[in-house]
Amino acid sequence: MERFVVNGGKPLCGSIEVGGMKNAAVAIIFATILNEDECIIRNLPDISDVSDGFAILEQMGADVERLDRNTYRVNTKNVVCGSSPYELVRKMRASYYILGAELGRFGRAHTAFPGGCDFGVRPIDQHIKGFRALGADVTTVESEKSYIECTTESGLEGATVYMDVVSVGATINIMLAASRANGVTVIENAAREPHIVDLANFLNASGAMISGAGTDTIKIKGVEKLRGTDYTIIPDMIEAGTYMIAAAATGGDLTITNVIPKHLDSVSAKLIDMGVEVEEFDEAVRVKSTGKLEAIEVKTLPYPGFPTDMNPQMGVLMCLATGNSVMREGVWDSRFRYVEELKLMGADIQVDQSGKAATFKGVENLVGAHVRAVDLRAGAAVIVAGLAAKGTTEITQIHHILRGYENITEKLRGVGAEIILIPD
Ligand code: EPU
């Protein structure tokens, strides 16, 4: 079975470079459906969610060429509406952006239900609410081959949409659909994540008229057509945050380059609270262990709060801190599936009855074990735990990790880790 083997206990030292942001990349890949023209996308992370995204576009009729490891050229002129392949769509969450993009371009859309990590229920009611507000009829069919279908009589009409919950995916999907609708759309209570700003920048570079991305009110003046563009994706703040925590967990001294430090403020603040040194540069952060880790409390929230996608990695650090730390999950119902894996490594963690908060009692050290990557960020967490632990950790189900972390073994080996990928 394909697996990672990690020999822990080596402090990570040196410099590690972060790639492009997965969650911006997957939105922009499907956004190219709206362009009907040639786009060059740069700084794409070399991960399976990106290759799967382009494979979907290709099977829909797009002309896709990989120019180098991190750059693709794509022309979606010949994309056929409703032709996304079922099996690939089911592999990733972001495939639901096909809906917004097809609606914006064709005035109708059809795709399978998306897949992605299992955090309990992952509703799409806010996406549907947005599409309906713009005038689409939306049908969801849940059967053996579940799908979502949207139709309109004569295209979409701009409208004001108030989001009942702050949703990254729904904000992006409505932006996509509205960018070529008739008239003005306003999204209120919009998500403010950096990848929403990145998508707006990509669409604006293609001729869209979007303002307010990064605030909770986004205004989209629909345009008739979008054109091709050449666009570079922003750095991945979750990949960066994962390496920041790995530095602290292993007692290391790591400079993480190609980052936007502002995006890491919430992670930096918590590391500093724990007693770790964090120094910011223009496009880098240095994380240096001081040998101590104090217990802290964290609540995950939408951006600019502490990211839910850093909950598992921060959980590892909490295992190693002196005293009792508390993690409260403010985004997903079921984010603590990684706890059982960390317990196999000697962690002392109690998840409360609601399943949305956990108390971490610090232990002297974690010990190597055979654990699973139960989802993408849980997988990152068991890698960090393995790097910090005494002995050898074997990690299976690593396809989850390869969906989102570019070149992770080489990057970590470059800063002193002992980690190898053993192929199937
Ligand atoms: N929600 C609803 N209704 C909806 C949509 C969401 O109630 O229609 C709820 C969800 O149940 C959840 C909350 O709103 O409680 C936030 O969900 P959101 O829609 O923001 O999440 P998402 O778009 O499905 C993206 C990332 C996730 C990340 C979340 C939160 C992508 C492809 N995925 O998911 O990233 O956890 O935002 O920041 O962008 C990851 O990268 O590992 C990952 C899982």
Short mmCIF file of C-alpha atoms and ligand atoms in Angstrom, two decimals:
data_model
loop_
_atom_site.label_atom_id
_atom_site.label_comp_id
_atom_site.label_asym_id
_atom_site.label_seq_id
_atom_site.Cartn_x
_atom_site.Cartn_y
_atom_site.Cartn_z
CA MET A 1 0.00 0.00 0.00
CA GLU A 2 1.27 3.49 -0.89
CA ARG A 3 2.51 5.13 2.30
CA PHE A 4 4.79 7.67 3.95
CA VAL A 5 7.43 6.49 6.38
CA VAL A 6 8.72 9.18 8.74
CA ASN A 7 11.63 8.87 11.15
CA GLY A 8 10.91 11.56 13.70
CA GLY A 9 12.88 13.65 16.12
CA LYS A 10 14.88 15.78 13.65
CA PRO A 11 14.48 19.56 14.05
CA LEU A 12 13.49 21.15 10.73
CA CYS A 13 16.01 23.86 9.84
CA GLY A 14 16.66 25.94 6.75
CA SER A 15 14.36 27.31 4.10
CA ILE A 16 11.26 25.83 2.49
CA GLU A 17 9.29 27.29 -0.40
CA VAL A 18 5.51 27.34 -0.57
CA GLY A 19 3.60 26.70 -3.80
CA GLY A 20 0.41 28.18 -5.22
CA MET A 21 -2.81 28.03 -3.23
CA LYS A 22 -4.84 24.87 -3.83
CA ASN A 23 -8.19 26.45 -3.08
CA ALA A 24 -7.55 29.42 -5.38
CA ALA A 25 -6.22 27.12 -8.11
CA VAL A 26 -9.26 24.84 -8.16
CA ALA A 27 -11.63 27.83 -8.39
CA ILE A 28 -9.63 29.50 -11.17
CA ILE A 29 -9.30 26.26 -13.17
CA PHE A 30 -13.10 25.93 -13.41
CA ALA A 31 -13.52 29.71 -13.82
CA THR A 32 -11.72 29.42 -17.18
CA ILE A 33 -14.94 27.87 -18.54
CA LEU A 34 -16.28 31.44 -18.48
CA ASN A 35 -13.46 32.82 -20.65
CA GLU A 36 -14.03 30.79 -23.85
CA ASP A 37 -10.52 31.84 -24.74
CA GLU A 38 -6.89 30.99 -24.04
CA CYS A 39 -5.65 31.44 -20.46
CA ILE A 40 -2.22 30.80 -19.04
CA ILE A 41 -2.31 29.95 -15.33
CA ARG A 42 0.96 30.06 -13.39
CA ASN A 43 2.09 29.00 -9.92
CA LEU A 44 -0.39 26.11 -9.88
CA PRO A 45 0.55 23.60 -7.18
CA ASP A 46 1.61 20.19 -8.54
CA ILE A 47 -1.13 18.24 -6.74
CA SER A 48 -3.80 15.78 -7.80
CA ASP A 49 -6.68 18.25 -7.30
CA VAL A 50 -5.09 20.44 -9.99
CA SER A 51 -4.40 17.59 -12.44
CA ASP A 52 -7.90 16.21 -11.83
CA GLY A 53 -9.40 19.67 -12.40
CA PHE A 54 -7.68 19.98 -15.77
CA ALA A 55 -8.58 16.37 -16.64
CA ILE A 56 -12.23 17.29 -16.07
CA LEU A 57 -11.92 20.35 -18.32
CA GLU A 58 -10.20 18.28 -20.99
CA GLN A 59 -12.94 15.67 -20.94
CA MET A 60 -15.46 18.49 -21.30
CA GLY A 61 -13.78 19.54 -24.55
CA ALA A 62 -11.15 22.07 -23.40
CA ASP A 63 -7.73 22.22 -24.99
CA VAL A 64 -5.26 21.80 -22.11
CA GLU A 65 -1.48 21.87 -22.26
CA ARG A 66 0.94 21.65 -19.35
CA LEU A 67 3.73 24.12 -20.13
CA ASP A 68 5.86 23.23 -17.11
CA ARG A 69 5.40 21.72 -13.66
CA ASN A 70 3.36 24.69 -12.37
CA THR A 71 2.00 26.32 -15.53
CA TYR A 72 -0.91 25.28 -17.73
CA ARG A 73 -2.40 26.75 -20.89
CA VAL A 74 -6.11 26.14 -21.31
CA ASN A 75 -8.65 27.10 -23.94
CA THR A 76 -12.28 26.33 -23.06
CA LYS A 77 -13.85 27.52 -26.34
CA ASN A 78 -15.09 24.02 -27.23
CA VAL A 79 -16.31 23.01 -23.75
CA VAL A 80 -19.69 21.26 -23.89
CA CYS A 81 -22.13 22.18 -21.13
CA GLY A 82 -23.12 19.29 -18.87
CA SER A 83 -20.34 16.97 -20.03
CA SER A 84 -18.23 16.83 -16.84
CA PRO A 85 -17.18 13.21 -16.12
CA TYR A 86 -19.00 11.69 -13.15
CA GLU A 87 -16.12 9.77 -11.55
CA LEU A 88 -13.64 12.66 -11.56
CA VAL A 89 -16.21 15.18 -10.34
CA ARG A 90 -16.92 12.84 -7.41
CA LYS A 91 -13.24 12.93 -6.40
CA MET A 92 -13.05 16.59 -5.47
CA ARG A 93 -15.09 19.24 -3.70
CA ALA A 94 -14.25 22.13 -5.96
CA SER A 95 -15.85 20.44 -8.98
CA TYR A 96 -19.07 22.16 -7.90
CA TYR A 97 -17.62 25.35 -9.38
CA ILE A 98 -18.55 23.81 -12.74
CA LEU A 99 -22.13 24.80 -11.84
CA GLY A 100 -21.44 28.52 -11.40
CA ALA A 101 -19.15 28.64 -14.43
CA GLU A 102 -21.55 26.76 -16.73
CA LEU A 103 -24.48 28.85 -15.56
CA GLY A 104 -22.55 32.05 -16.24
CA ARG A 105 -21.53 30.94 -19.73
CA PHE A 106 -24.44 28.81 -20.97
CA GLY A 107 -27.36 29.87 -18.74
CA ARG A 108 -27.67 26.21 -17.67
CA ALA A 109 -25.54 23.67 -15.83
CA HIS A 110 -25.39 19.99 -15.01
CA THR A 111 -22.85 18.10 -12.91
CA ALA A 112 -22.55 15.26 -10.41
CA PHE A 113 -22.53 15.97 -6.69
CA PRO A 114 -18.99 16.86 -5.59
CA GLY A 115 -16.72 14.76 -3.33
CA GLY A 116 -13.93 16.01 -1.02
CA CYS A 117 -12.98 15.54 2.61
CA ASP A 118 -15.52 14.10 5.06
CA PHE A 119 -16.32 16.68 7.76
CA GLY A 120 -19.86 15.47 8.39
CA VAL A 121 -22.68 17.09 6.42
CA ARG A 122 -21.47 19.43 3.66
CA PRO A 123 -24.64 21.17 2.45
CA ILE A 124 -24.84 23.27 -0.73
CA ASP A 125 -28.07 25.09 0.10
CA GLN A 126 -26.36 28.50 -0.05
CA HIS A 127 -25.03 27.81 -3.55
CA ILE A 128 -28.53 26.85 -4.64
CA LYS A 129 -30.05 29.86 -2.90
CA GLY A 130 -27.68 32.10 -4.87
CA PHE A 131 -28.38 30.45 -8.22
CA ARG A 132 -32.12 30.69 -7.61
CA ALA A 133 -31.82 34.37 -6.66
CA LEU A 134 -30.21 34.93 -10.08
CA GLY A 135 -33.21 33.28 -11.74
CA ALA A 136 -32.10 29.66 -12.19
CA ASP A 137 -34.34 26.64 -11.64
CA VAL A 138 -32.29 24.18 -9.64
CA THR A 139 -32.99 20.45 -9.35
CA THR A 140 -30.97 18.07 -7.20
CA VAL A 141 -31.35 14.36 -7.75
CA GLU A 142 -29.93 12.12 -5.06
CA SER A 143 -29.77 8.56 -6.33
CA GLU A 144 -27.02 6.14 -7.28
CA LYS A 145 -25.74 8.74 -9.73
CA SER A 146 -26.62 11.97 -7.93
CA TYR A 147 -26.53 15.19 -9.90
CA ILE A 148 -27.45 18.86 -9.83
CA GLU A 149 -29.10 20.57 -12.75
CA CYS A 150 -29.73 24.29 -13.28
CA THR A 151 -31.73 25.83 -16.08
CA THR A 152 -32.86 29.33 -17.04
CA GLU A 153 -35.23 30.57 -19.72
CA SER A 154 -33.01 33.32 -21.04
CA GLY A 155 -29.91 33.56 -18.87
CA LEU A 156 -29.28 34.94 -15.39
CA GLU A 157 -30.40 38.29 -13.95
CA GLY A 158 -28.29 40.03 -11.31
CA ALA A 159 -29.77 40.14 -7.79
CA THR A 160 -28.87 40.76 -4.16
CA VAL A 161 -28.05 37.55 -2.29
CA TYR A 162 -27.66 37.43 1.49
CA MET A 163 -25.64 34.40 2.63
CA ASP A 164 -27.16 32.76 5.72
CA VAL A 165 -23.78 31.25 6.56
CA VAL A 166 -20.35 32.50 5.53
CA SER A 167 -19.43 30.04 2.78
CA VAL A 168 -16.30 30.11 0.65
CA GLY A 169 -17.76 27.76 -1.95
CA ALA A 170 -21.12 29.53 -2.26
CA THR A 171 -19.47 32.96 -2.50
CA ILE A 172 -17.22 31.70 -5.31
CA ASN A 173 -20.03 29.91 -7.16
CA ILE A 174 -22.25 32.99 -7.12
CA MET A 175 -19.36 35.20 -8.27
CA LEU A 176 -18.79 32.83 -11.19
CA ALA A 177 -22.44 32.73 -12.22
CA ALA A 178 -22.93 36.49 -11.78
CA SER A 179 -19.85 37.57 -13.69
CA ARG A 180 -21.69 37.12 -17.01
CA ALA A 181 -25.28 37.68 -15.79
CA ASN A 182 -27.43 40.61 -16.92
CA GLY A 183 -27.13 43.45 -14.41
CA VAL A 184 -25.61 43.78 -10.98
CA THR A 185 -25.32 41.10 -8.28
CA VAL A 186 -24.49 41.91 -4.68
CA ILE A 187 -23.36 39.16 -2.31
CA GLU A 188 -23.92 40.12 1.31
CA ASN A 189 -22.25 38.29 4.20
CA ALA A 190 -19.72 36.99 1.68
CA ALA A 191 -16.67 34.97 2.69
CA ARG A 192 -13.45 37.03 2.81
CA GLU A 193 -10.75 34.37 2.23
CA PRO A 194 -7.68 35.37 0.19
CA HIS A 195 -8.64 32.89 -2.52
CA ILE A 196 -11.88 34.80 -3.07
CA VAL A 197 -9.79 37.90 -3.74
CA ASP A 198 -7.54 35.85 -6.02
CA LEU A 199 -10.50 34.57 -8.03
CA ALA A 200 -11.88 38.12 -8.33
CA ASN A 201 -8.47 39.30 -9.55
CA PHE A 202 -8.37 36.52 -12.14
CA LEU A 203 -11.90 37.32 -13.35
CA ASN A 204 -11.22 41.07 -13.43
CA ALA A 205 -8.03 40.44 -15.41
CA SER A 206 -10.33 38.61 -17.87
CA GLY A 207 -12.65 41.62 -18.16
CA ALA A 208 -15.11 40.99 -15.31
CA MET A 209 -16.30 43.88 -13.11
CA ILE A 210 -16.06 42.69 -9.51
CA SER A 211 -15.47 44.97 -6.53
CA GLY A 212 -15.38 44.40 -2.79
CA ALA A 213 -13.76 40.93 -2.80
CA GLY A 214 -12.05 40.51 0.57
CA THR A 215 -14.90 42.36 2.33
CA ASP A 216 -18.27 40.93 3.29
CA THR A 217 -20.04 42.71 0.42
CA ILE A 218 -19.06 41.80 -3.11
CA LYS A 219 -20.54 43.61 -6.10
CA ILE A 220 -20.48 41.98 -9.54
CA LYS A 221 -21.54 43.93 -12.61
CA GLY A 222 -22.22 41.28 -15.23
CA VAL A 223 -20.39 41.57 -18.56
CA GLU A 224 -21.27 39.94 -21.87
CA LYS A 225 -17.97 38.14 -22.44
CA LEU A 226 -14.68 37.42 -20.73
CA ARG A 227 -11.35 37.19 -22.50
CA GLY A 228 -8.23 35.10 -22.04
CA THR A 229 -5.56 36.18 -19.59
CA ASP A 230 -2.20 35.26 -18.10
CA TYR A 231 -2.52 34.87 -14.33
CA THR A 232 -0.32 33.84 -11.39
CA ILE A 233 -1.97 32.16 -8.37
CA ILE A 234 -1.18 33.46 -4.85
CA PRO A 235 0.83 31.36 -2.35
CA ASP A 236 -0.92 28.71 -0.26
CA MET A 237 -1.42 29.98 3.28
CA ILE A 238 -2.40 26.54 4.60
CA GLU A 239 0.70 24.87 3.18
CA ALA A 240 2.74 27.70 4.74
CA GLY A 241 0.94 27.37 8.07
CA THR A 242 1.54 23.61 8.06
CA TYR A 243 5.30 24.13 7.71
CA MET A 244 5.24 26.85 10.40
CA ILE A 245 3.74 24.35 12.80
CA ALA A 246 6.16 21.62 11.71
CA ALA A 247 9.04 23.96 12.59
CA ALA A 248 7.63 24.62 16.06
CA ALA A 249 6.72 20.96 16.68
CA THR A 250 10.20 19.69 15.87
CA GLY A 251 12.07 22.40 17.82
CA GLY A 252 13.38 23.77 14.52
CA ASP A 253 14.21 27.07 12.85
CA LEU A 254 12.53 27.35 9.47
CA THR A 255 12.20 30.20 7.01
CA ILE A 256 9.11 29.72 4.87
CA THR A 257 9.42 31.60 1.59
CA ASN A 258 7.01 32.74 -1.15
CA VAL A 259 4.27 33.59 1.34
CA ILE A 260 2.04 36.60 2.02
CA PRO A 261 2.71 37.06 5.78
CA LYS A 262 -0.57 38.97 6.25
CA HIS A 263 -2.50 35.78 5.36
CA LEU A 264 -0.68 34.00 8.21
CA ASP A 265 -1.46 36.55 10.95
CA SER A 266 -3.83 34.27 12.87
CA VAL A 267 -1.38 31.34 12.84
CA SER A 268 1.58 33.57 13.75
CA ALA A 269 -0.37 35.11 16.65
CA LYS A 270 -1.14 31.69 18.14
CA LEU A 271 2.43 30.47 17.73
CA ILE A 272 3.68 33.58 19.52
CA ASP A 273 1.12 32.97 22.30
CA MET A 274 2.65 29.50 22.71
CA GLY A 275 6.14 30.94 23.09
CA VAL A 276 7.45 30.37 19.56
CA GLU A 277 9.43 33.13 17.81
CA VAL A 278 7.90 34.35 14.54
CA GLU A 279 9.60 36.94 12.39
CA GLU A 280 7.93 38.44 9.30
CA PHE A 281 9.69 39.53 6.13
CA ASP A 282 8.20 40.89 2.90
CA GLU A 283 7.56 37.48 1.37
CA ALA A 284 8.73 35.07 4.08
CA VAL A 285 8.23 34.16 7.72
CA ARG A 286 10.81 32.65 10.04
CA VAL A 287 9.57 30.34 12.77
CA LYS A 288 12.06 29.51 15.50
CA SER A 289 11.46 27.25 18.45
CA THR A 290 12.46 28.59 21.86
CA GLY A 291 12.26 25.12 23.38
CA LYS A 292 9.01 25.89 25.20
CA LEU A 293 5.39 25.44 24.13
CA GLU A 294 2.66 26.93 26.35
CA ALA A 295 -0.94 25.68 26.29
CA ILE A 296 -3.40 27.90 24.39
CA GLU A 297 -7.04 28.13 23.34
CA VAL A 298 -8.02 28.42 19.68
CA LYS A 299 -11.34 28.80 17.91
CA THR A 300 -11.50 28.23 14.16
CA LEU A 301 -13.50 30.79 12.20
CA PRO A 302 -13.90 32.06 8.63
CA TYR A 303 -11.04 34.34 7.48
CA PRO A 304 -9.48 36.40 9.00
CA GLY A 305 -10.07 34.07 11.97
CA PHE A 306 -7.90 31.03 12.67
CA PRO A 307 -8.44 28.68 9.68
CA THR A 308 -10.32 25.44 10.16
CA ASP A 309 -7.84 23.90 7.71
CA MET A 310 -5.14 24.43 10.39
CA ASN A 311 -7.14 22.79 13.20
CA PRO A 312 -5.47 19.32 12.92
CA GLN A 313 -1.91 20.65 12.55
CA MET A 314 -2.38 23.02 15.49
CA GLY A 315 -3.82 20.06 17.41
CA VAL A 316 -0.45 18.31 17.12
CA LEU A 317 1.31 21.30 18.65
CA MET A 318 -1.25 21.37 21.45
CA CYS A 319 -0.35 17.73 22.19
CA LEU A 320 3.21 18.83 22.82
CA ALA A 321 2.47 21.97 24.87
CA THR A 322 2.75 22.20 28.64
CA GLY A 323 -0.72 22.01 30.22
CA ASN A 324 -4.24 21.79 28.78
CA SER A 325 -5.05 23.41 25.46
CA VAL A 326 -8.51 23.74 23.94
CA MET A 327 -9.48 23.73 20.26
CA ARG A 328 -13.00 24.82 19.34
CA GLU A 329 -14.13 24.15 15.79
CA GLY A 330 -16.29 26.97 14.45
CA VAL A 331 -16.74 25.89 10.82
CA TRP A 332 -17.28 22.13 10.37
CA ASP A 333 -19.40 19.65 12.38
CA SER A 334 -16.88 16.86 12.32
CA ARG A 335 -13.29 18.03 12.15
CA PHE A 336 -11.73 15.93 14.91
CA ARG A 337 -11.45 12.59 13.09
CA TYR A 338 -7.66 12.99 13.30
CA VAL A 339 -7.78 12.70 17.10
CA GLU A 340 -8.01 8.89 17.03
CA GLU A 341 -4.84 8.76 14.90
CA LEU A 342 -2.91 11.06 17.24
CA LYS A 343 -4.02 8.95 20.20
CA LEU A 344 -2.25 5.99 18.55
CA MET A 345 0.89 8.11 18.84
CA GLY A 346 0.45 8.68 22.56
CA ALA A 347 -1.61 11.89 22.49
CA ASP A 348 -4.00 12.63 25.36
CA ILE A 349 -7.05 14.27 23.77
CA GLN A 350 -10.67 14.44 24.83
CA VAL A 351 -13.30 15.46 22.27
CA ASP A 352 -16.45 16.78 23.98
CA GLN A 353 -19.94 15.44 23.31
CA SER A 354 -20.80 18.06 20.73
CA GLY A 355 -17.85 16.87 18.65
CA LYS A 356 -16.92 20.52 18.13
CA ALA A 357 -14.34 21.07 20.87
CA ALA A 358 -11.38 19.10 22.16
CA THR A 359 -9.06 19.37 25.16
CA PHE A 360 -5.43 18.47 24.57
CA LYS A 361 -3.42 17.49 27.63
CA GLY A 362 0.23 18.03 26.80
CA VAL A 363 2.48 14.95 26.77
CA GLU A 364 6.29 14.76 27.00
CA ASN A 365 6.53 13.40 23.47
CA LEU A 366 4.61 11.57 20.76
CA VAL A 367 5.77 8.13 19.62
CA GLY A 368 5.86 6.68 16.13
CA ALA A 369 2.92 4.47 15.12
CA HIS A 370 0.98 3.20 12.13
CA VAL A 371 -1.65 5.86 11.39
CA ARG A 372 -3.99 6.91 8.58
CA ALA A 373 -4.47 10.20 6.77
CA VAL A 374 -8.23 10.35 7.31
CA ASP A 375 -8.55 13.55 5.25
CA LEU A 376 -6.22 16.12 3.69
CA ARG A 377 -5.38 18.30 6.71
CA ALA A 378 -5.62 15.35 9.10
CA GLY A 379 -2.97 13.79 6.87
CA ALA A 380 -0.79 16.89 7.18
CA ALA A 381 -1.21 16.66 10.94
CA VAL A 382 -0.02 13.05 11.18
CA ILE A 383 3.02 13.99 9.08
CA VAL A 384 3.81 16.83 11.51
CA ALA A 385 3.24 14.46 14.43
CA GLY A 386 5.52 11.87 12.83
CA LEU A 387 8.25 14.47 12.30
CA ALA A 388 8.06 15.46 15.98
CA ALA A 389 7.66 11.92 17.37
CA LYS A 390 10.21 9.50 18.69
CA GLY A 391 10.64 6.56 16.35
CA THR A 392 9.05 5.63 13.04
CA THR A 393 5.58 6.58 11.83
CA GLU A 394 3.90 4.88 8.88
CA ILE A 395 1.08 6.80 7.25
CA THR A 396 -1.44 5.17 4.90
CA GLN A 397 -4.34 6.61 2.83
CA ILE A 398 -1.90 9.25 1.63
CA HIS A 399 -3.87 10.01 -1.54
CA HIS A 400 -5.66 12.56 0.67
CA ILE A 401 -2.35 14.34 1.31
CA LEU A 402 -1.28 14.22 -2.33
CA ARG A 403 -4.51 16.04 -3.25
CA GLY A 404 -3.23 19.15 -1.54
CA TYR A 405 0.51 19.19 -0.72
CA GLU A 406 2.97 19.68 -3.55
CA ASN A 407 6.18 17.71 -3.47
CA ILE A 408 5.91 17.30 0.29
CA THR A 409 8.59 14.65 0.83
CA GLU A 410 11.28 16.54 -1.15
CA LYS A 411 10.40 19.83 0.52
CA LEU A 412 10.63 18.33 4.01
CA ARG A 413 13.78 16.35 3.26
CA GLY A 414 15.37 19.63 2.12
CA VAL A 415 15.06 20.97 5.67
CA GLY A 416 16.33 17.89 7.47
CA ALA A 417 13.30 15.59 7.73
CA GLU A 418 13.56 11.85 7.21
CA ILE A 419 10.47 11.06 5.18
CA ILE A 420 9.96 8.83 2.18
CA LEU A 421 7.02 7.87 0.03
CA ILE A 422 6.81 4.13 -0.52
CA PRO A 423 4.83 3.54 -3.70
CA ASP A 424 2.14 0.93 -4.06
N1 EPU B 1 -22.32 25.63 4.48
C1 EPU B 1 -23.70 25.57 4.48
N2 EPU B 1 -24.34 25.67 3.28
C2 EPU B 1 -23.68 25.80 2.09
C3 EPU B 1 -22.27 25.86 2.10
C4 EPU B 1 -21.62 25.75 3.32
O1 EPU B 1 -24.33 25.45 5.52
O2 EPU B 1 -24.35 25.89 1.05
C5 EPU B 1 -21.60 25.55 5.76
C6 EPU B 1 -20.71 24.31 5.84
O3 EPU B 1 -21.43 23.19 6.30
C7 EPU B 1 -19.65 24.77 6.80
C8 EPU B 1 -19.51 26.27 6.50
O4 EPU B 1 -20.71 26.63 5.82
O5 EPU B 1 -20.10 24.62 8.11
C9 EPU B 1 -18.33 26.66 5.64
O6 EPU B 1 -18.31 25.92 4.43
P1 EPU B 1 -17.66 26.51 3.10
O7 EPU B 1 -18.72 26.52 2.05
O8 EPU B 1 -16.96 27.78 3.41
O9 EPU B 1 -16.59 25.40 2.73
P2 EPU B 1 -16.21 24.87 1.29
O10 EPU B 1 -16.27 25.95 0.30
O11 EPU B 1 -16.93 23.59 1.02
C10 EPU B 1 -13.69 25.51 1.48
C11 EPU B 1 -12.38 24.79 1.35
C12 EPU B 1 -12.14 23.91 2.55
C13 EPU B 1 -12.23 24.72 3.83
C14 EPU B 1 -13.53 25.53 3.88
C15 EPU B 1 -13.60 26.50 5.04
C16 EPU B 1 -12.19 24.56 -1.05
C17 EPU B 1 -12.19 23.67 -2.24
N3 EPU B 1 -12.42 23.99 0.13
O12 EPU B 1 -14.69 24.49 1.53
O13 EPU B 1 -10.82 23.42 2.40
O14 EPU B 1 -12.19 23.88 4.94
O15 EPU B 1 -13.68 26.30 2.67
O16 EPU B 1 -12.55 27.39 5.00
O17 EPU B 1 -11.97 25.76 -1.19
C18 EPU B 1 -9.04 21.94 2.55
O18 EPU B 1 -8.41 22.67 1.77
O19 EPU B 1 -8.52 21.00 3.19
C19 EPU B 1 -10.47 22.16 2.70
C20 EPU B 1 -11.28 21.24 3.16
#
